[in-house]
Amino acid sequence: MSTTPNPSFQFSVVDGTPLRDVVSREPLLDLALGAYKRAGTHLTRDDVDIELAEVADKAACSLLRDRWNENFPIAAYVELLTTVAAFRAALGFDPTPTAPEVFQWAEDLGRQLGSEIDGPTAQSLVRFVNGPYSGAILRVPGATEKGPAETLTLPIAWGDTADPGRGKAQYRRAPAVNDECLWLYRLDDEAVRDDARPHITAPAPTAPVGA
């Protein structure tokens, strides 16, 4: 979380002039800590940013996995992602994606990967076995009759709102599809940080209007 001396939120007018403090961050953080404590998880104020980001990451990867299962209700993931995004906005943290934004990110990634292939393409379903994207299933284009690329590079993040880190993780494909007709990818980069998580982008926060 941010460690700036003034822990209160400030809204700004169009020219950037700061207005009076309107909400103190500490009581909101303490409410969050109390909720986690009731669940048996003991955090400090500095832990809340990362904890919420990791919850969003797990929900996003689970959504990208279970949306292909017609018998699995994904409403819980959708609601959880929205709730975390709303809570992070209220606390002043960097945004995490809602479910439609996760789907849009996946589609954009597929289009980007498809644009890198010469000649006709065919869609494949790939699953990431380990690493930051563990469990996620994506629809990825590949060269017709050859399958998806042998390696895929995906964006990763670490750190919190005050000290963010960005990078990439490379995954390598198994030689053939599995029994579920999925191409399996395993992390192929030992340099990936242990605390790395998926970097599924969300829109930048907007300043409140009429404050």
XYZ file of N, CA, C and O in Angstrom:
844
model
N 0.828 -1.188 0.000
C 0.000 0.000 0.000
C 0.862 1.236 0.000
O 2.061 1.169 0.243
N 0.266 2.376 -0.251
C 1.027 3.608 -0.287
C 1.547 3.962 1.093
O 0.863 3.787 2.102
N 2.770 4.449 1.152
C 3.360 4.839 2.440
C 3.583 6.344 2.505
O 4.441 6.821 3.216
N 2.828 7.108 1.741
C 2.949 8.560 1.789
C 2.555 9.056 3.163
O 1.724 8.455 3.851
N 3.150 10.207 3.620
C 2.895 10.685 4.975
C 1.428 10.920 5.270
O 0.966 10.664 6.371
N 0.675 11.444 4.327
C -0.733 11.715 4.550
C -1.554 10.514 4.119
O -1.641 10.220 2.938
N -2.161 9.797 5.060
C -2.869 8.576 4.701
C -4.287 8.808 4.202
O -4.988 7.869 3.890
N -4.744 10.049 4.152
C -6.107 10.316 3.741
C -6.205 10.436 2.237
O -5.235 10.763 1.557
N -7.398 10.188 1.707
C -7.633 10.345 0.290
C -7.893 11.811 -0.023
O -8.500 12.532 0.756
N -7.449 12.250 -1.182
C -7.736 13.588 -1.651
C -8.328 13.496 -3.045
O -7.858 12.714 -3.871
N -9.367 14.268 -3.309
C -9.885 14.397 -4.652
C -9.307 15.667 -5.241
O -9.003 16.621 -4.534
N -9.136 15.723 -6.550
C -8.546 16.886 -7.193
C -9.487 17.435 -8.251
O -10.214 16.671 -8.904
N -9.483 18.740 -8.415
C -10.252 19.356 -9.477
C -9.494 19.166 -10.783
O -8.395 18.634 -10.817
N -10.081 19.633 -11.884
C -9.531 19.342 -13.206
C -8.096 19.833 -13.359
O -7.262 19.182 -13.974
N -7.765 20.999 -12.779
C -6.419 21.539 -12.961
C -5.407 20.923 -12.009
O -4.252 21.332 -11.967
N -5.812 19.938 -11.245
C -4.882 19.237 -10.368
C -4.774 19.815 -8.974
O -4.021 19.320 -8.147
N -5.513 20.872 -8.658
C -5.457 21.475 -7.327
C -6.104 20.540 -6.313
O -7.264 20.160 -6.469
N -5.382 20.138 -5.272
C -5.962 19.200 -4.304
C -7.048 19.864 -3.469
O -6.934 21.021 -3.074
N -8.120 19.126 -3.221
C -9.178 19.581 -2.352
C -8.950 19.018 -0.953
O -8.003 18.279 -0.708
N -9.839 19.327 -0.050
C -9.682 18.876 1.332
C -9.755 17.357 1.413
O -10.372 16.698 0.570
N -9.154 16.802 2.466
C -9.242 15.365 2.690
C -10.703 14.989 2.931
O -11.416 15.701 3.642
N -11.130 13.889 2.342
C -12.534 13.523 2.483
C -12.738 12.184 3.194
O -13.751 11.973 3.834
N -11.784 11.264 3.074
C -11.922 9.960 3.704
C -10.568 9.525 4.240
O -9.572 9.608 3.536
N -10.524 9.049 5.454
C -9.287 8.528 6.021
C -9.156 7.056 5.652
O -10.121 6.291 5.736
N -7.971 6.674 5.266
C -7.729 5.294 4.839
C -7.715 4.312 6.016
O -8.185 3.183 5.887
N -7.178 4.727 7.165
C -6.950 3.794 8.260
C -8.199 3.066 8.759
O -8.168 1.842 8.939
N -9.328 3.759 8.981
C -10.506 3.009 9.441
C -10.964 1.952 8.435
O -11.407 0.870 8.835
N -10.844 2.241 7.137
C -11.230 1.262 6.124
C -10.299 0.053 6.151
O -10.736 -1.096 6.036
N -9.000 0.322 6.303
C -8.048 -0.778 6.396
C -8.302 -1.619 7.638
O -8.219 -2.855 7.596
N -8.635 -0.971 8.741
C -8.900 -1.710 9.978
C -10.150 -2.582 9.843
O -10.208 -3.687 10.390
N -11.155 -2.089 9.112
C -12.334 -2.916 8.850
C -11.946 -4.151 8.044
O -12.436 -5.251 8.302
N -11.072 -3.973 7.066
C -10.616 -5.103 6.263
C -9.844 -6.093 7.126
O -10.038 -7.315 7.017
N -8.976 -5.579 7.988
C -8.203 -6.465 8.860
C -9.123 -7.261 9.768
O -8.882 -8.443 10.033
N -10.189 -6.609 10.265
C -11.135 -7.300 11.129
C -11.845 -8.434 10.401
O -12.052 -9.516 10.970
N -12.211 -8.205 9.157
C -12.871 -9.252 8.379
C -11.933 -10.429 8.152
O -12.340 -11.600 8.276
N -10.686 -10.145 7.816
C -9.727 -11.232 7.610
C -9.466 -11.987 8.913
O -9.320 -13.217 8.915
N -9.418 -11.247 10.012
C -9.183 -11.903 11.307
C -10.309 -12.867 11.636
O -10.078 -13.962 12.166
N -11.544 -12.480 11.330
C -12.686 -13.371 11.565
C -12.536 -14.663 10.776
O -13.042 -15.718 11.179
N -11.856 -14.585 9.635
C -11.644 -15.778 8.801
C -10.391 -16.538 9.205
O -10.052 -17.543 8.574
N -9.680 -16.046 10.208
C -8.484 -16.729 10.682
C -7.198 -16.283 10.028
O -6.152 -16.894 10.228
N -7.257 -15.204 9.255
C -6.066 -14.672 8.590
C -5.679 -13.358 9.251
O -6.469 -12.416 9.268
N -4.471 -13.294 9.789
C -4.020 -12.108 10.510
C -3.069 -11.311 9.611
O -1.999 -11.773 9.243
N -3.490 -10.110 9.247
C -2.725 -9.248 8.360
C -2.395 -7.940 9.058
O -2.978 -7.598 10.083
N -1.443 -7.222 8.481
C -1.197 -5.840 8.882
C -1.775 -4.931 7.799
O -2.157 -5.386 6.716
N -1.824 -3.651 8.072
C -2.335 -2.713 7.076
C -1.539 -2.791 5.771
O -2.097 -2.665 4.688
N -0.236 -3.007 5.884
C 0.605 -3.072 4.690
C 0.361 -4.336 3.868
O 0.800 -4.410 2.717
N -0.326 -5.327 4.435
C -0.559 -6.586 3.728
C -1.805 -6.554 2.849
O -1.956 -7.400 1.961
N -2.712 -5.618 3.108
C -4.036 -5.680 2.481
C -3.958 -5.542 0.964
O -4.650 -6.262 0.220
N -3.117 -4.648 0.474
C -2.988 -4.420 -0.969
C -2.626 -5.717 -1.683
O -3.318 -6.148 -2.626
N -1.552 -6.369 -1.247
C -1.098 -7.603 -1.885
C -2.128 -8.710 -1.715
O -2.401 -9.478 -2.650
N -2.714 -8.819 -0.535
C -3.698 -9.868 -0.282
C -4.880 -9.766 -1.255
O -5.300 -10.756 -1.855
N -5.403 -8.571 -1.439
C -6.531 -8.381 -2.350
C -6.121 -8.638 -3.804
O -6.889 -9.203 -4.592
N -4.898 -8.227 -4.150
C -4.418 -8.477 -5.514
C -4.315 -9.971 -5.776
O -4.679 -10.450 -6.864
N -3.843 -10.717 -4.807
C -3.707 -12.166 -4.986
C -5.074 -12.843 -5.066
O -5.251 -13.807 -5.820
N -6.047 -12.340 -4.305
C -7.398 -12.882 -4.407
C -7.940 -12.681 -5.822
O -8.523 -13.590 -6.428
N -7.736 -11.481 -6.361
C -8.198 -11.196 -7.725
C -7.493 -12.086 -8.741
O -8.126 -12.582 -9.688
N -6.196 -12.303 -8.564
C -5.439 -13.147 -9.496
C -5.968 -14.582 -9.487
O -6.145 -15.204 -10.543
N -6.204 -15.119 -8.299
C -6.707 -16.491 -8.200
C -8.094 -16.603 -8.829
O -8.391 -17.567 -9.543
N -8.937 -15.616 -8.572
C -10.290 -15.650 -9.137
C -10.241 -15.533 -10.652
O -11.009 -16.197 -11.366
N -9.339 -14.691 -11.166
C -9.227 -14.525 -12.617
C -8.766 -15.816 -13.285
O -9.323 -16.234 -14.306
N -7.744 -16.466 -12.721
C -7.252 -17.720 -13.303
C -8.301 -18.826 -13.199
O -8.461 -19.632 -14.117
N -9.052 -18.852 -12.091
C -10.115 -19.843 -11.945
C -11.232 -19.586 -12.949
O -11.814 -20.525 -13.509
N -11.543 -18.320 -13.178
C -12.559 -17.975 -14.165
C -12.127 -18.417 -15.559
O -12.923 -18.970 -16.328
N -10.858 -18.187 -15.890
C -10.347 -18.581 -17.198
C -10.228 -20.099 -17.341
O -10.155 -20.614 -18.457
N -10.255 -20.799 -16.227
C -10.233 -22.271 -16.263
C -11.649 -22.840 -16.359
O -11.946 -23.650 -17.234
N -12.533 -22.384 -15.490
C -13.838 -23.031 -15.347
C -14.906 -22.511 -16.297
O -15.984 -23.094 -16.381
N -14.619 -21.436 -17.016
C -15.625 -20.952 -17.972
C -15.852 -21.950 -19.102
O -16.872 -21.892 -19.786
N -14.907 -22.876 -19.309
C -15.048 -23.865 -20.370
C -15.865 -25.065 -19.912
O -16.197 -25.932 -20.706
N -16.182 -25.126 -18.626
C -16.947 -26.237 -18.068
C -18.412 -25.821 -17.977
O -18.781 -24.995 -17.138
N -19.245 -26.378 -18.817
C -20.644 -25.966 -18.868
C -21.387 -26.257 -17.569
O -22.413 -25.646 -17.288
N -20.897 -27.196 -16.775
C -21.586 -27.574 -15.541
C -21.075 -26.819 -14.321
O -21.508 -27.082 -13.201
N -20.152 -25.866 -14.529
C -19.566 -25.167 -13.381
C -20.123 -23.748 -13.319
O -19.990 -22.984 -14.268
N -20.747 -23.371 -12.201
C -21.265 -21.999 -12.077
C -20.122 -21.013 -11.832
O -19.382 -21.136 -10.852
N -19.961 -20.045 -12.711
C -18.865 -19.091 -12.574
C -19.313 -17.777 -11.961
O -18.523 -16.846 -11.828
N -20.583 -17.712 -11.542
C -21.097 -16.457 -10.982
C -20.288 -16.010 -9.768
O -20.084 -14.809 -9.557
N -19.823 -16.960 -8.966
C -19.071 -16.590 -7.768
C -17.780 -15.867 -8.125
O -17.400 -14.894 -7.466
N -17.086 -16.329 -9.174
C -15.868 -15.653 -9.607
C -16.188 -14.246 -10.110
O -15.456 -13.290 -9.831
N -17.275 -14.135 -10.864
C -17.667 -12.835 -11.410
C -17.933 -11.847 -10.279
O -17.439 -10.716 -10.282
N -18.695 -12.276 -9.293
C -19.029 -11.396 -8.175
C -17.805 -11.088 -7.320
O -17.640 -9.963 -6.836
N -16.944 -12.083 -7.119
C -15.745 -11.860 -6.318
C -14.824 -10.838 -6.976
O -14.307 -9.932 -6.308
N -14.611 -10.958 -8.281
C -13.750 -10.005 -8.985
C -14.315 -8.591 -8.901
O -13.566 -7.622 -8.703
N -15.627 -8.454 -9.035
C -16.247 -7.135 -8.931
C -16.091 -6.566 -7.524
O -15.772 -5.385 -7.348
N -16.306 -7.407 -6.514
C -16.198 -6.954 -5.125
C -14.781 -6.512 -4.791
O -14.574 -5.471 -4.170
N -13.797 -7.306 -5.204
C -12.402 -6.937 -4.938
C -12.047 -5.638 -5.654
O -11.401 -4.756 -5.083
N -12.480 -5.498 -6.921
C -12.200 -4.270 -7.668
C -12.818 -3.063 -6.975
O -12.194 -1.995 -6.879
N -14.039 -3.212 -6.469
C -14.706 -2.104 -5.784
C -13.994 -1.759 -4.474
O -13.789 -0.579 -4.148
N -13.602 -2.791 -3.727
C -12.940 -2.567 -2.444
C -11.581 -1.907 -2.647
O -11.196 -0.990 -1.920
N -10.851 -2.349 -3.649
C -9.545 -1.741 -3.925
C -9.706 -0.283 -4.346
O -8.891 0.570 -3.978
N -10.752 0.015 -5.098
C -10.997 1.407 -5.484
C -11.298 2.259 -4.257
O -10.811 3.388 -4.135
N -12.078 1.721 -3.326
C -12.408 2.461 -2.108
C -11.175 2.704 -1.240
O -11.073 3.722 -0.555
N -10.213 1.773 -1.299
C -8.993 1.902 -0.501
C -7.900 2.693 -1.220
O -6.850 2.950 -0.648
N -8.123 3.037 -2.471
C -7.139 3.820 -3.207
C -6.015 3.012 -3.808
O -4.983 3.565 -4.184
N -6.184 1.684 -3.923
C -5.163 0.832 -4.512
C -5.316 0.797 -6.037
O -6.364 1.146 -6.584
N -4.263 0.332 -6.716
C -4.347 0.142 -8.162
C -5.493 -0.823 -8.487
O -5.773 -1.747 -7.712
N -6.141 -0.643 -9.636
C -7.307 -1.469 -9.953
C -6.943 -2.906 -10.325
O -5.864 -3.172 -10.847
N -7.860 -3.807 -10.013
C -7.795 -5.175 -10.523
C -9.012 -5.375 -11.423
O -10.012 -4.669 -11.296
N -8.946 -6.339 -12.353
C -9.998 -6.437 -13.366
C -11.287 -7.069 -12.862
O -11.271 -7.906 -11.953
N -12.393 -6.670 -13.462
C -13.654 -7.371 -13.298
C -13.692 -8.523 -14.297
O -12.816 -8.651 -15.154
N -14.723 -9.363 -14.205
C -14.802 -10.525 -15.094
C -14.836 -10.140 -16.579
O -14.109 -10.735 -17.375
N -15.659 -9.155 -16.992
C -15.620 -8.791 -18.416
C -14.246 -8.318 -18.866
O -13.835 -8.560 -20.013
N -13.513 -7.658 -17.978
C -12.167 -7.189 -18.332
C -11.187 -8.352 -18.429
O -10.252 -8.323 -19.237
N -11.376 -9.389 -17.625
C -10.546 -10.597 -17.749
C -10.780 -11.252 -19.105
O -9.837 -11.630 -19.812
N -12.044 -11.377 -19.490
C -12.358 -11.969 -20.792
C -11.803 -11.124 -21.935
O -11.279 -11.665 -22.917
N -11.922 -9.805 -21.803
C -11.414 -8.927 -22.851
C -9.904 -9.043 -22.969
O -9.344 -9.061 -24.071
N -9.233 -9.125 -21.834
C -7.773 -9.295 -21.829
C -7.388 -10.578 -22.561
O -6.442 -10.596 -23.353
N -8.125 -11.672 -22.284
C -7.829 -12.950 -22.922
C -8.037 -12.867 -24.437
O -7.236 -13.406 -25.217
N -9.094 -12.186 -24.860
C -9.343 -12.040 -26.298
C -8.262 -11.190 -26.955
O -7.793 -11.498 -28.061
N -7.882 -10.111 -26.285
C -6.837 -9.245 -26.840
C -5.514 -9.995 -26.968
O -4.785 -9.826 -27.955
N -5.200 -10.819 -25.961
C -3.967 -11.601 -26.009
C -3.998 -12.572 -27.180
O -3.002 -12.718 -27.906
N -5.152 -13.226 -27.389
C -5.266 -14.144 -28.509
C -5.067 -13.450 -29.847
O -4.381 -13.972 -30.735
N -5.653 -12.258 -29.998
C -5.481 -11.514 -31.247
C -4.022 -11.125 -31.453
O -3.495 -11.176 -32.570
N -3.367 -10.729 -30.369
C -1.955 -10.349 -30.472
C -1.105 -11.531 -30.910
O -0.259 -11.409 -31.808
N -1.331 -12.685 -30.297
C -0.558 -13.872 -30.646
C -0.854 -14.309 -32.076
O 0.040 -14.753 -32.799
N -2.117 -14.177 -32.504
C -2.470 -14.560 -33.859
C -1.825 -13.671 -34.899
O -1.483 -14.129 -36.004
N -1.628 -12.392 -34.550
C -1.028 -11.461 -35.503
C 0.440 -11.757 -35.757
O 1.025 -11.273 -36.725
N 1.054 -12.571 -34.886
C 2.467 -12.888 -35.018
C 2.709 -14.127 -35.879
O 3.851 -14.509 -36.112
N 1.639 -14.758 -36.354
C 1.757 -16.003 -37.113
C 1.560 -15.725 -38.596
O 0.601 -15.057 -38.992
N 2.467 -16.228 -39.391
C 2.326 -16.124 -40.848
C 1.486 -17.278 -41.373
O 1.689 -18.423 -40.986
N 0.551 -16.974 -42.249
C -0.264 -18.017 -42.840
C -1.526 -18.288 -42.040
O -1.832 -17.598 -41.061
N -2.278 -19.314 -42.438
C -3.548 -19.630 -41.766
C -3.338 -20.094 -40.333
O -2.317 -20.701 -39.999
N -4.328 -19.780 -39.490
C -4.244 -20.164 -38.084
C -5.456 -20.999 -37.677
O -6.489 -20.992 -38.334
N -5.297 -21.709 -36.577
C -6.387 -22.482 -35.987
C -6.349 -22.270 -34.481
O -5.274 -22.145 -33.885
N -7.528 -22.220 -33.853
C -7.601 -21.983 -32.419
C -7.321 -23.255 -31.631
O -7.763 -24.348 -32.010
N -6.582 -23.109 -30.533
C -6.302 -24.220 -29.632
C -6.587 -23.772 -28.211
O -6.485 -22.585 -27.883
N -6.936 -24.726 -27.362
C -7.081 -24.435 -25.935
C -5.801 -24.880 -25.228
O -5.351 -26.012 -25.399
N -5.232 -23.964 -24.436
C -3.992 -24.276 -23.721
C -4.218 -24.084 -22.230
O -4.988 -23.216 -21.817
N -3.567 -24.912 -21.436
C -3.661 -24.794 -19.975
C -2.271 -24.640 -19.395
O -1.340 -25.344 -19.786
N -2.159 -23.735 -18.445
C -0.877 -23.482 -17.792
C -0.830 -24.301 -16.505
O -1.680 -24.165 -15.629
N 0.184 -25.150 -16.414
C 0.250 -26.143 -15.352
C 0.782 -25.557 -14.055
O 0.359 -25.955 -12.957
N 1.698 -24.611 -14.145
C 2.317 -24.071 -12.931
C 2.643 -22.601 -13.151
O 2.259 -22.000 -14.145
N 3.378 -22.029 -12.205
C 3.774 -20.627 -12.334
C 2.634 -19.663 -12.053
O 1.569 -20.051 -11.561
N 2.827 -18.391 -12.379
C 1.830 -17.364 -12.045
C 0.449 -17.632 -12.637
O -0.557 -17.280 -12.026
N 0.382 -18.234 -13.810
C -0.901 -18.468 -14.476
C -1.440 -19.876 -14.249
O -2.285 -20.346 -15.011
N -0.991 -20.526 -13.212
C -1.371 -21.912 -12.954
C -2.893 -22.097 -12.972
O -3.628 -21.386 -12.292
N -3.352 -23.051 -13.772
C -4.769 -23.370 -13.845
C -5.523 -22.684 -14.956
O -6.565 -23.172 -15.392
N -5.032 -21.540 -15.411
C -5.755 -20.783 -16.435
C -5.782 -21.535 -17.757
O -4.814 -22.188 -18.139
N -6.908 -21.437 -18.444
C -7.059 -22.004 -19.785
C -7.384 -20.872 -20.743
O -8.312 -20.096 -20.505
N -6.603 -20.756 -21.801
C -6.793 -19.695 -22.784
C -6.977 -20.287 -24.173
O -6.478 -21.376 -24.468
N -7.702 -19.555 -25.001
C -7.835 -19.929 -26.409
C -6.743 -19.188 -27.171
O -6.721 -17.962 -27.218
N -5.818 -19.949 -27.747
C -4.634 -19.377 -28.374
C -4.547 -19.848 -29.825
O -4.693 -21.042 -30.098
N -4.322 -18.947 -30.769
C -4.171 -19.361 -32.161
C -2.796 -19.984 -32.412
O -1.814 -19.647 -31.753
N -2.758 -20.900 -33.351
C -1.498 -21.495 -33.769
C -1.525 -21.748 -35.260
O -2.574 -21.622 -35.910
N -0.381 -22.074 -35.796
C -0.321 -22.390 -37.224
C -1.159 -23.639 -37.503
O -1.105 -24.610 -36.743
N -1.953 -23.606 -38.567
C -2.829 -24.723 -38.903
C -2.043 -26.032 -38.979
O -0.987 -26.097 -39.589
N -2.569 -27.059 -38.289
C -2.013 -28.419 -38.255
C -0.701 -28.521 -37.469
O -0.122 -29.604 -37.385
N -0.254 -27.425 -36.902
C 0.975 -27.479 -36.107
C 0.727 -27.194 -34.637
O 1.592 -27.426 -33.796
N -0.444 -26.667 -34.313
C -0.740 -26.330 -32.935
C -0.172 -24.986 -32.538
O 0.458 -24.296 -33.348
N -0.364 -24.597 -31.291
C 0.132 -23.300 -30.831
C 1.653 -23.273 -30.736
O 2.321 -24.304 -30.855
N 2.182 -22.101 -30.522
C 3.631 -21.918 -30.479
C 4.271 -22.774 -29.386
O 3.639 -23.085 -28.364
N 5.524 -23.146 -29.586
C 6.232 -23.958 -28.599
C 6.426 -23.201 -27.290
O 6.477 -23.796 -26.219
N 6.555 -21.873 -27.372
C 6.683 -21.062 -26.159
C 5.678 -19.906 -26.217
O 5.382 -19.373 -27.290
N 5.152 -19.558 -25.064
C 4.264 -18.407 -24.919
C 4.821 -17.520 -23.813
O 5.248 -18.011 -22.762
N 4.821 -16.221 -24.049
C 5.313 -15.260 -23.061
C 4.155 -14.408 -22.574
O 3.456 -13.779 -23.371
N 3.936 -14.413 -21.251
C 2.798 -13.717 -20.665
C 3.285 -12.671 -19.666
O 4.327 -12.846 -19.010
N 2.525 -11.594 -19.505
C 2.934 -10.526 -18.576
C 2.705 -10.926 -17.122
O 1.718 -11.593 -16.799
N 3.619 -10.524 -16.256
C 3.490 -10.779 -14.825
C 3.718 -9.498 -14.039
O 4.235 -8.515 -14.561
N 3.301 -9.530 -12.787
C 3.465 -8.371 -11.907
C 3.877 -8.854 -10.523
O 3.722 -10.031 -10.178
N 4.401 -7.931 -9.728
C 4.700 -8.199 -8.320
C 4.696 -6.863 -7.593
O 4.579 -5.801 -8.201
N 4.804 -6.914 -6.284
C 4.785 -5.680 -5.513
C 3.374 -5.172 -5.292
O 2.387 -5.831 -5.608
N 3.274 -3.958 -4.730
C 1.965 -3.389 -4.425
C 1.784 -2.066 -5.152
O 2.573 -1.712 -6.031
N 0.764 -1.321 -4.769
C 0.457 -0.065 -5.443
C 1.602 0.929 -5.341
O 1.900 1.654 -6.298
N 2.247 0.972 -4.182
C 3.322 1.941 -3.976
C 4.625 1.529 -4.647
O 5.439 2.377 -5.003
N 4.843 0.231 -4.820
C 6.108 -0.255 -5.376
C 5.834 -1.393 -6.363
O 6.152 -2.556 -6.100
N 5.240 -1.086 -7.510
C 4.876 -2.138 -8.468
C 6.065 -2.640 -9.265
O 7.014 -1.900 -9.525
N 6.016 -3.894 -9.661
C 7.015 -4.474 -10.553
C 6.324 -5.148 -11.721
O 5.227 -5.685 -11.566
N 6.958 -5.108 -12.877
C 6.379 -5.688 -14.083
C 7.441 -6.517 -14.808
O 8.618 -6.175 -14.801
N 7.002 -7.594 -15.459
C 7.933 -8.424 -16.203
C 7.186 -9.399 -17.090
O 5.996 -9.221 -17.371
N 7.880 -10.460 -17.504
C 7.289 -11.467 -18.377
C 7.726 -12.851 -17.917
O 8.809 -13.018 -17.359
N 6.866 -13.818 -18.166
C 7.170 -15.216 -17.856
C 6.990 -16.043 -19.128
O 5.988 -15.900 -19.826
N 7.949 -16.900 -19.404
C 7.871 -17.736 -20.601
C 7.451 -19.154 -20.227
O 7.972 -19.744 -19.286
N 6.492 -19.674 -20.978
C 5.996 -21.034 -20.795
C 6.347 -21.860 -22.023
O 6.339 -21.352 -23.148
N 6.615 -23.161 -21.797
C 6.947 -24.058 -22.904
C 5.888 -25.149 -23.035
O 5.436 -25.716 -22.042
N 5.543 -25.471 -24.262
C 4.474 -26.404 -24.591
C 4.916 -27.853 -24.496
O 6.052 -28.198 -24.846
N 4.006 -28.724 -24.034
C 4.238 -30.166 -24.096
C 4.176 -30.606 -25.558
O 3.581 -29.926 -26.398
N 4.758 -31.766 -25.903
C 4.827 -32.171 -27.311
C 3.484 -32.502 -27.952
O 3.353 -32.449 -29.172
N 2.470 -32.837 -27.154
C 1.178 -33.227 -27.735
C 0.054 -32.857 -26.777
O 0.280 -32.595 -25.590
N -1.170 -32.846 -27.291
C -2.320 -32.534 -26.449
C -2.538 -33.667 -25.447
O -2.122 -34.808 -25.662
N -3.233 -33.340 -24.339
C -3.532 -34.368 -23.344
C -4.873 -35.022 -23.673
O -5.467 -34.792 -24.728
N -5.376 -35.837 -22.754
C -6.624 -36.573 -23.001
C -7.822 -35.642 -23.130
O -8.865 -36.051 -23.671
N -7.707 -34.423 -22.620
C -8.803 -33.457 -22.712
C -8.644 -32.525 -23.913
O -9.346 -31.526 -24.014
N -7.734 -32.874 -24.799
C -7.453 -32.069 -26.000
C -6.959 -30.670 -25.643
O -7.265 -29.692 -26.335
N -6.205 -30.591 -24.561
C -5.594 -29.335 -24.145
C -4.088 -29.414 -24.353
O -3.461 -30.443 -24.069
N -3.507 -28.335 -24.822
C -2.051 -28.222 -24.873
C -1.574 -27.726 -23.514
O -2.031 -26.691 -23.035
N -0.675 -28.455 -22.887
C -0.186 -28.086 -21.558
C 1.113 -27.295 -21.677
O 2.006 -27.650 -22.443
N 1.196 -26.233 -20.893
C 2.390 -25.390 -20.862
C 2.929 -25.328 -19.439
O 2.169 -25.130 -18.492
N 4.240 -25.494 -19.323
C 4.910 -25.374 -18.030
C 5.882 -24.203 -18.066
O 6.441 -23.873 -19.107
N 6.069 -23.612 -16.903
C 6.969 -22.471 -16.794
C 8.358 -22.858 -17.266
O 8.902 -23.884 -16.859
N 8.930 -22.042 -18.127
C 10.229 -22.341 -18.736
C 11.231 -21.251 -18.392
O 12.115 -20.946 -19.185
N 11.079 -20.666 -17.232
C 11.924 -19.524 -16.864
C 12.176 -19.564 -15.365
O 11.332 -19.163 -14.566
N 13.347 -20.059 -14.977
C 13.665 -20.184 -13.554
C 13.847 -18.833 -12.870
O 13.829 -18.741 -11.644
N 13.998 -17.783 -13.679
C 14.233 -16.463 -13.106
C 12.953 -15.778 -12.639
O 13.002 -14.714 -12.027
N 11.781 -16.367 -12.922
C 10.521 -15.761 -12.504
C 10.451 -15.734 -10.980
O 10.692 -16.742 -10.310
N 10.119 -14.601 -10.439
C 10.072 -14.422 -8.989
C 9.002 -15.307 -8.359
O 7.955 -15.571 -8.957
N 9.261 -15.730 -7.124
C 8.289 -16.550 -6.411
C 7.001 -15.793 -6.123
O 5.934 -16.397 -6.001
N 7.096 -14.460 -5.995
C 5.909 -13.676 -5.678
C 5.247 -13.087 -6.921
O 4.370 -12.229 -6.821
N 5.667 -13.563 -8.098
C 5.065 -13.061 -9.338
C 3.626 -13.546 -9.444
O 3.279 -14.640 -9.009
N 2.796 -12.720 -10.044
C 1.398 -13.062 -10.260
C 0.996 -12.601 -11.657
O 1.699 -11.819 -12.285
N -0.138 -13.059 -12.177
C -0.561 -12.628 -13.511
C -0.756 -11.115 -13.570
O -1.207 -10.508 -12.600
N -0.412 -10.538 -14.694
C -0.682 -9.111 -14.899
C -1.800 -8.992 -15.928
O -1.569 -8.773 -17.115
N -3.017 -9.185 -15.437
C -4.208 -9.053 -16.268
C -4.695 -7.627 -16.092
O -5.125 -7.235 -15.010
N -4.603 -6.853 -17.125
C -4.773 -5.404 -16.995
C -6.223 -5.015 -16.754
O -7.165 -5.703 -17.163
N -6.378 -3.898 -16.082
C -7.681 -3.283 -15.831
C -7.564 -1.815 -16.178
O -6.465 -1.246 -16.196
N -8.676 -1.150 -16.463
C -8.618 0.281 -16.785
C -8.038 1.087 -15.630
O -8.187 0.735 -14.459
N -7.365 2.179 -15.949
C -6.802 3.057 -14.925
C -7.927 3.696 -14.128
O -9.011 3.953 -14.652
N -7.705 3.941 -12.830
C -8.751 4.561 -12.016
C -9.027 5.974 -12.484
O -8.156 6.672 -12.978
N -10.270 6.394 -12.319
C -10.659 7.760 -12.687
C -10.953 8.559 -11.437
O -11.398 8.025 -10.420
N -10.682 9.859 -11.506
C -10.924 10.732 -10.363
C -12.411 10.912 -10.149
O -13.177 11.019 -11.115
N -12.884 10.936 -8.892
C -14.303 11.164 -8.627
C -14.746 12.516 -9.177
O -13.981 13.467 -9.232
N -15.987 12.591 -9.582
C -16.540 13.823 -10.141
C -17.424 14.492 -9.125
O -18.221 13.850 -8.439
N -17.314 15.793 -9.024
C -18.193 16.555 -8.154
C -17.854 16.474 -6.688
O -18.710 16.737 -5.839
N -16.626 16.078 -6.373
C -16.247 15.975 -4.958
C -16.068 17.363 -4.374
O -15.642 18.269 -5.055
